[in-house]
Tab-separated table of C-alpha atoms in Angstrom:
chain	number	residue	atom	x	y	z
A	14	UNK	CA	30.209	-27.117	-26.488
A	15	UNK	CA	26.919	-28.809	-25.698
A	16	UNK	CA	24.559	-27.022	-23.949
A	17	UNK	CA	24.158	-27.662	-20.042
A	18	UNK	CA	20.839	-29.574	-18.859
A	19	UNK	CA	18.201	-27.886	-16.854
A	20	UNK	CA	18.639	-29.980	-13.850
A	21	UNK	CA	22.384	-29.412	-13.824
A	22	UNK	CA	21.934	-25.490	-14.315
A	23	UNK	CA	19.400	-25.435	-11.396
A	24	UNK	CA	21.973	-27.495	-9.201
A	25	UNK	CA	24.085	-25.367	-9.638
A	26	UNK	CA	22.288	-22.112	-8.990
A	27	UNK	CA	20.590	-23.456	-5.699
A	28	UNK	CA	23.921	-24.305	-4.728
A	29	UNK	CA	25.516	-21.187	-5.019
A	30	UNK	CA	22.436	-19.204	-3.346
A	31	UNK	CA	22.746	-21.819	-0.223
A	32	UNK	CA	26.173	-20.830	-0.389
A	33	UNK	CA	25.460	-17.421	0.233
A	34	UNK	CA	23.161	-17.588	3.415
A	35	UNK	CA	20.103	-17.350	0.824
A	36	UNK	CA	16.524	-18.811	3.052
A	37	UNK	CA	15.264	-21.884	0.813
A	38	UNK	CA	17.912	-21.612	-1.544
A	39	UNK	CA	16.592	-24.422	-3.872
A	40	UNK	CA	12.957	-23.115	-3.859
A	41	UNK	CA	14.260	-19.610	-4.728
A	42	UNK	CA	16.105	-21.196	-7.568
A	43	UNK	CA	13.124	-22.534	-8.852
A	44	UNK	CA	11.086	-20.024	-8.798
A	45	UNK	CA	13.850	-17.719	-10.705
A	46	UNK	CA	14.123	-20.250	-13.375
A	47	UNK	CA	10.440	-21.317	-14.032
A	48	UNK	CA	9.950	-17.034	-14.724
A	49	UNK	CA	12.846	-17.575	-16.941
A	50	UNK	CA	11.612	-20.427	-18.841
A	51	UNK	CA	8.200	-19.054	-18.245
A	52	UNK	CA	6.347	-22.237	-17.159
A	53	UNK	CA	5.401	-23.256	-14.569
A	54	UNK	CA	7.431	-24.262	-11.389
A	55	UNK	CA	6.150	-27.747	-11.096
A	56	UNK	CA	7.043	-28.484	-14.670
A	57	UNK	CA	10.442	-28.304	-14.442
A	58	UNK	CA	10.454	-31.210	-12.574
A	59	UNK	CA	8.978	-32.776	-16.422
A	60	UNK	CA	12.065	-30.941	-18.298
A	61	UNK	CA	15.038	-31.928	-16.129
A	62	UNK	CA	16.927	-32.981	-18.755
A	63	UNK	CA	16.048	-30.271	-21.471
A	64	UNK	CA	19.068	-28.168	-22.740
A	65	UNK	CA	18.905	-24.760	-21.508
A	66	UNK	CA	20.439	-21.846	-24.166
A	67	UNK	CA	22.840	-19.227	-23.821
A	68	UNK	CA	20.189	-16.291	-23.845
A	69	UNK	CA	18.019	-18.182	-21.331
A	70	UNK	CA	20.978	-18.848	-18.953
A	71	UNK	CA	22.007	-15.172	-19.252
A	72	UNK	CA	19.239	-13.853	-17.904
A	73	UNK	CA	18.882	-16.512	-15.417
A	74	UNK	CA	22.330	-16.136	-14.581
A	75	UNK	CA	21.728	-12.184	-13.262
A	76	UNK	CA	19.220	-13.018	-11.353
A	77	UNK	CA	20.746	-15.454	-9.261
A	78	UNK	CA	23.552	-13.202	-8.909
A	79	UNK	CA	21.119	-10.555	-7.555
A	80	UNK	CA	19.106	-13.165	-5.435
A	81	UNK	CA	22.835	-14.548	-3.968
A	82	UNK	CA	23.559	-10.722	-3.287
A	83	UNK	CA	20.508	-11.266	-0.965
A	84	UNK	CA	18.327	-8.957	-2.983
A	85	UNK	CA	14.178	-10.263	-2.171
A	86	UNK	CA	12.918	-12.239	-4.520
A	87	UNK	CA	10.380	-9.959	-4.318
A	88	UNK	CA	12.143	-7.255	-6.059
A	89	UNK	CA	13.944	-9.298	-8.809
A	90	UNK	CA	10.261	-10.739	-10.087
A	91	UNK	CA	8.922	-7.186	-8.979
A	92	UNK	CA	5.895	-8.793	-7.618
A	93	UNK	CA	4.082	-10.748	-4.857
A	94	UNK	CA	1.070	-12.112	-3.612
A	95	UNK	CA	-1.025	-10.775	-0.728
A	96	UNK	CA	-4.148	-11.906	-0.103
A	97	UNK	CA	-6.477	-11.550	-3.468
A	98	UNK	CA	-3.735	-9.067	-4.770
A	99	UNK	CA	-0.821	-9.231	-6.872
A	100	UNK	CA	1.310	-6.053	-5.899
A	101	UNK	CA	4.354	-4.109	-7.402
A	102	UNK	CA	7.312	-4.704	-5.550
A	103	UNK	CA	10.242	-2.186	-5.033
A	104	UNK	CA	12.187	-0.347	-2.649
A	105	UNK	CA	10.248	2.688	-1.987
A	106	UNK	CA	7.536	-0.168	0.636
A	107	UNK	CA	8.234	-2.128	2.706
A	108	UNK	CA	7.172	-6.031	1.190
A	109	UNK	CA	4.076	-7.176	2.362
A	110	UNK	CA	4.642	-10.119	4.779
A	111	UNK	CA	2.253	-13.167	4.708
A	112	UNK	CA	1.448	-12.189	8.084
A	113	UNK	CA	-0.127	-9.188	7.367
A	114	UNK	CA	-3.136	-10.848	5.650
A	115	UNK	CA	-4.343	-12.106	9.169
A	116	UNK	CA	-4.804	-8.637	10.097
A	117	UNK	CA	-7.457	-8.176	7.454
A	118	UNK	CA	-9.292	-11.428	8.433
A	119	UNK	CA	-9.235	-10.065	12.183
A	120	UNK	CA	-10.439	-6.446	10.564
A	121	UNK	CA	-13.114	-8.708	8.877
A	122	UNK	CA	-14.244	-10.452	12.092
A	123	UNK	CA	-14.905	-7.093	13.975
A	124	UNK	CA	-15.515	-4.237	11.990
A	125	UNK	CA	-18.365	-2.527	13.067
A	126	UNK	CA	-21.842	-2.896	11.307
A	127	UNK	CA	-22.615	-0.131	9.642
A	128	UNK	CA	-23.515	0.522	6.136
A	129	UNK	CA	-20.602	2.218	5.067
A	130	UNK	CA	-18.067	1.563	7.613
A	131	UNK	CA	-15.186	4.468	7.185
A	132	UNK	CA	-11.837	2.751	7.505
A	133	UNK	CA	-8.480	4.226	7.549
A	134	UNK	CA	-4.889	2.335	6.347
A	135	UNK	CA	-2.218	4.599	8.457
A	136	UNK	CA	1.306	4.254	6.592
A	137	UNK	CA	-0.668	2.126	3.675
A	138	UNK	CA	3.144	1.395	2.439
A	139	UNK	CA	2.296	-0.487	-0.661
A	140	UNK	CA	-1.361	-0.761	0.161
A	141	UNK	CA	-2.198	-3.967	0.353
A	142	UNK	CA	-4.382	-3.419	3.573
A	143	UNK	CA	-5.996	-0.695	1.664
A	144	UNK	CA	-6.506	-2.243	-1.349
A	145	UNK	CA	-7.394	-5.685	-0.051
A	146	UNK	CA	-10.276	-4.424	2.249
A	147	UNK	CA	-11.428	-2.244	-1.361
A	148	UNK	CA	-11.302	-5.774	-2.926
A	149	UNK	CA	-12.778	-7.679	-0.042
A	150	UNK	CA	-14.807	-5.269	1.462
A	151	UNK	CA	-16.281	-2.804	-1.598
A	152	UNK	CA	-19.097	-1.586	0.797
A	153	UNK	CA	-16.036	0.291	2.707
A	154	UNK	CA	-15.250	3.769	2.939
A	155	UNK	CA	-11.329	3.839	2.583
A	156	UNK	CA	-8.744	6.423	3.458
A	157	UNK	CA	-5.169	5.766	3.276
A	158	UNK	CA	-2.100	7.762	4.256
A	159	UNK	CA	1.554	7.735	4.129
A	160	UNK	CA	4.648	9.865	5.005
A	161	UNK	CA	6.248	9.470	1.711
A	162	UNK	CA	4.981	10.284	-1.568
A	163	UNK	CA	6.889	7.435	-3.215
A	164	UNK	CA	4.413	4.988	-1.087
A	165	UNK	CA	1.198	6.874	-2.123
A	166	UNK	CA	2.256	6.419	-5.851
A	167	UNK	CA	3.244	2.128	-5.699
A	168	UNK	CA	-0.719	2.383	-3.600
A	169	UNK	CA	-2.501	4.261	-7.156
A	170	UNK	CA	-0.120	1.808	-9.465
A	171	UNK	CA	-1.173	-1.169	-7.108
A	172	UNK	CA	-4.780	-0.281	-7.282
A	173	UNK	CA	-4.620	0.397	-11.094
A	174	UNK	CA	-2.750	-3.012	-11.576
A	175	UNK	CA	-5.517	-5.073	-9.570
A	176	UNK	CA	-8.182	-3.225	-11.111
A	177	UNK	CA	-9.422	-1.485	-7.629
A	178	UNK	CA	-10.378	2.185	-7.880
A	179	UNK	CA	-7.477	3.411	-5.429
A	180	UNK	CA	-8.411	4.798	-1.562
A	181	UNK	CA	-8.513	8.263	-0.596
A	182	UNK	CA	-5.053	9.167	-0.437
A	183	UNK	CA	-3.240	11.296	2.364
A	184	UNK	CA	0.544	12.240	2.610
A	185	UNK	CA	1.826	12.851	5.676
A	186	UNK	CA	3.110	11.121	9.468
A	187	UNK	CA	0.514	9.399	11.180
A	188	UNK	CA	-2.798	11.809	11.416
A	189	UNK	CA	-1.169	14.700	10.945
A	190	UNK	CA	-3.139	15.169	7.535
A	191	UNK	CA	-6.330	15.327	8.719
A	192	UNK	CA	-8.526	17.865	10.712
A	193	UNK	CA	-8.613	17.072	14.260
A	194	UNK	CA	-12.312	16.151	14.257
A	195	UNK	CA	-11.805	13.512	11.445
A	196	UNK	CA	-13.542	10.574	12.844
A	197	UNK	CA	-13.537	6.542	11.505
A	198	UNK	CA	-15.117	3.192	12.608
A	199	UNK	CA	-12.004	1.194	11.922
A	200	UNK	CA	-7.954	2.330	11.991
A	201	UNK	CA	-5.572	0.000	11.181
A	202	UNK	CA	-1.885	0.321	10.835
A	203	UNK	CA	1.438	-2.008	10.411
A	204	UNK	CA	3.624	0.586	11.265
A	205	UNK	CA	7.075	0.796	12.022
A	206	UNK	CA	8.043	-1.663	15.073
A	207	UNK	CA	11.909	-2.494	15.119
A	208	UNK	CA	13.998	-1.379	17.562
A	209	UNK	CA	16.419	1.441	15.969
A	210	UNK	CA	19.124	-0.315	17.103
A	211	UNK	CA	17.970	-4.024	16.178
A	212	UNK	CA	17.966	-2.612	12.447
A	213	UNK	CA	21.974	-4.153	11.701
A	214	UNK	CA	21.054	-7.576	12.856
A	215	UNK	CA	18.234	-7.771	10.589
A	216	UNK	CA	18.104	-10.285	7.424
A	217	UNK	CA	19.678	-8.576	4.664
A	218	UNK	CA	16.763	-9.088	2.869
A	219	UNK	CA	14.833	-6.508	5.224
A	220	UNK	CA	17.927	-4.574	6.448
A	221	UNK	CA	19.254	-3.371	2.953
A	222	UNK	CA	16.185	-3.200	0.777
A	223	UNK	CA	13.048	-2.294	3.058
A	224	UNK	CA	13.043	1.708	3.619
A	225	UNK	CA	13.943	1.785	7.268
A	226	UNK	CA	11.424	4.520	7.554
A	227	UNK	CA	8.844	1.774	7.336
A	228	UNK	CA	10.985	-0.431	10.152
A	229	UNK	CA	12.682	2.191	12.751
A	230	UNK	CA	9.813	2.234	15.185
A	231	UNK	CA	12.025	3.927	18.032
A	232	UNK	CA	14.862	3.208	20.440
A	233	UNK	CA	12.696	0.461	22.066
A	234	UNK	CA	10.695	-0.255	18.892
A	235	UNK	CA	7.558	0.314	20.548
A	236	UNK	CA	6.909	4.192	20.869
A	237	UNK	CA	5.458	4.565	17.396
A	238	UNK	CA	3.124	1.889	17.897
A	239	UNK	CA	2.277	3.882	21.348
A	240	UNK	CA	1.926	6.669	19.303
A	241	UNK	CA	-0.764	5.805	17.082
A	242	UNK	CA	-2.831	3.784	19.559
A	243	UNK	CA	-3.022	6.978	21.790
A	244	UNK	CA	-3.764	9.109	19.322
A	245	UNK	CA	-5.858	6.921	17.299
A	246	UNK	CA	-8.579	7.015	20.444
A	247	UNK	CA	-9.689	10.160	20.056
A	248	UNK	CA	-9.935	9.223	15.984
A	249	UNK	CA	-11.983	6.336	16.214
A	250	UNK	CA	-15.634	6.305	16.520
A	251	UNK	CA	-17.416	4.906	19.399
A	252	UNK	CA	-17.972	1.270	19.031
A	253	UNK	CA	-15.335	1.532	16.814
A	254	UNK	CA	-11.832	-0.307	16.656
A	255	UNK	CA	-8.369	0.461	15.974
A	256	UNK	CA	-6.435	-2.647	14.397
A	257	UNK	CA	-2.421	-2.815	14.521
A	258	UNK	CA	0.408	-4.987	13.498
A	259	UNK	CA	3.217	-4.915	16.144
A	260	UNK	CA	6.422	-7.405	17.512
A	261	UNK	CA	4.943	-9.697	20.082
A	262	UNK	CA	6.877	-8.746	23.240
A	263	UNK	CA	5.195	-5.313	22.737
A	264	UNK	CA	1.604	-6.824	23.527
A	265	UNK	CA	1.774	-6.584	26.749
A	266	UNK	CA	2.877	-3.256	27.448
A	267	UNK	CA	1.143	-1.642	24.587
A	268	UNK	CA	-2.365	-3.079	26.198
A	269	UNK	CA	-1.789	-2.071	29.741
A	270	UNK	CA	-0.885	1.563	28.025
A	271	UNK	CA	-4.216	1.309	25.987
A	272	UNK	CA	-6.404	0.323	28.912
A	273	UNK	CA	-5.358	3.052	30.883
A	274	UNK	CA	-5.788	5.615	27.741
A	275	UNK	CA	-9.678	4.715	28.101
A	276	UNK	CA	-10.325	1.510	25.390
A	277	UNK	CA	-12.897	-0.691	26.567
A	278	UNK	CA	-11.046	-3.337	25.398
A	279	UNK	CA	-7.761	-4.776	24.735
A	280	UNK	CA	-6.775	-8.103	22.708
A	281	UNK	CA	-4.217	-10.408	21.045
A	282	UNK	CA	-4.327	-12.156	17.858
A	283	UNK	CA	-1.968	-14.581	17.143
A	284	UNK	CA	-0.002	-14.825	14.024
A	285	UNK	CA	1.111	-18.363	12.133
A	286	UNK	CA	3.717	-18.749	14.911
A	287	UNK	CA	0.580	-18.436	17.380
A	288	UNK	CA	2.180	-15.349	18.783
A	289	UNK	CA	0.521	-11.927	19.592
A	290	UNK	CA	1.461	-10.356	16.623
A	291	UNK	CA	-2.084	-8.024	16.405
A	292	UNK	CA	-3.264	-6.148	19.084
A	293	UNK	CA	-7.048	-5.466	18.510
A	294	UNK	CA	-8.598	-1.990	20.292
A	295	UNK	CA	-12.612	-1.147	21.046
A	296	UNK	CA	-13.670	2.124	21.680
């Protein structure tokens, strides 16, 4: 039996992912089969009509089959990109969304100007805040912390991978792990901000491999984000900022609740979709 072309395997594969609901089903297919073939995605387009064996199919094969059971790319390859990083991907974080790296250019723009500016990553996840403002940012002071241990773990592998000594690590719920007169000049956070009943109608992709520890912000999604900006005032220096990640129809509430808490200031920053998706705090 001859053996099947590439362009007719990859056909095939994209067809069955758009099949099952999969988001750019014929991108996703490529991807999977250039890390098969290991080359290069582009150059498939230069082997269309190159026989594909049995041991390369196989293991292409499974991996569509995971990708069509709506398992994130993300975990099959077992990487991603954020920013400057390439992170270890698993269930134990939450994947790092493209979005996130605007909150590290707004954390650029306004951090304060000190020498050593202290900053703190609250629920650092995988750390790629953490780790990119080590990277970016190497004059930094950085603290992270998590609520599981699993999290602070992927953050020392992450930082080992990208060659970043790793931030000083904390484990437990928001500040509970540090004394109360801890002080920083910058806090950021993308915490949890789904509502705990929105969870079911997420994307698979987020609903049944994301720990919903790292999505369940509350019954209206917003009260851990209210959470840590009240209790983040009294942690910040003054002068200082607190940075955070939230859904956009929070903004508004969560900045009349801030200006009344005492912050000088309260702002939006717009994510790729030109929506408030960062709400930016000065002490």
């Amino acid at each position: 039996m001859p053996q099947p072309q590439l362009l007719e395997v990859l056909n095939k594969a994209a067809g069955y992912l758009q099949d099952r609901g999969v988001p750019q089903a014929r991108l996703d297919a490529e991807i999977l089969f250039s890390r098969a073939l290991k080359v290069k995605r582009l150059d498939l387009y230069l082997r269309f009509d190159q026989p594909v064996s049995s041991g390369e199919l196989d293991g292409y094969r499974e991996w569509i089959r995971r990708r069509g059971n709506r398992e994130p790319l993300q975990h099959i390859l077992g990487e991603t990109e954020f920013r400057e990083l390439t992170l270890k991907t698993d269930r134990r974080a939450l994947i790092s969304r493209p979005e996130t790296e605007i909150l590290v250019d707004v954390l650029k723009r306004h951090l304060p100007a000190t020498d050593r500016p202290r900053v703190l990553d609250v629920g650092t996840g995988s750390g790629a805040i953490a780790l990119s403002v080590l990277k970016e940012l190497p004059h930094c002071q950085v603290t992270a912390s998590d609520i599981s241990p699993d999290c602070l773990e992927m953050t020392r592998e992450n930082a080992a991978r990208n060659g970043i000594p790793a931030p000083e690590l904390f484990l437990g719920s928001l500040f509970d792990p540090f004394p109360a007169d801890r002080r920083w000049d910058a806090i950021v956070s993308n915490p949890p901000y789904v509502a705990n009943g929105t969870i079911e109608s997420l994307q698979p992709e987020v609903r049944d491999f994301d720990p919903r520890i790292a999505l369940a912000g509350g019954e209206k999604g917003w009260e851990t984000p209210l959470d840590l900006l009240t209790n983040a005032f009294h942690r910040v220096e003054s002068g200082g900022i607190f940075l955070m990640e939230i859904h956009p129809p929070q903004f508004e509430l969560l900045r009349e609740k801030a200006l009344s808490l005492g912050w000088i200031r309260a702002e939006g920053h717009a994510d790729y979709q030109q929506k408030n998706r960062f709400v930016l705090l000065i002490r």
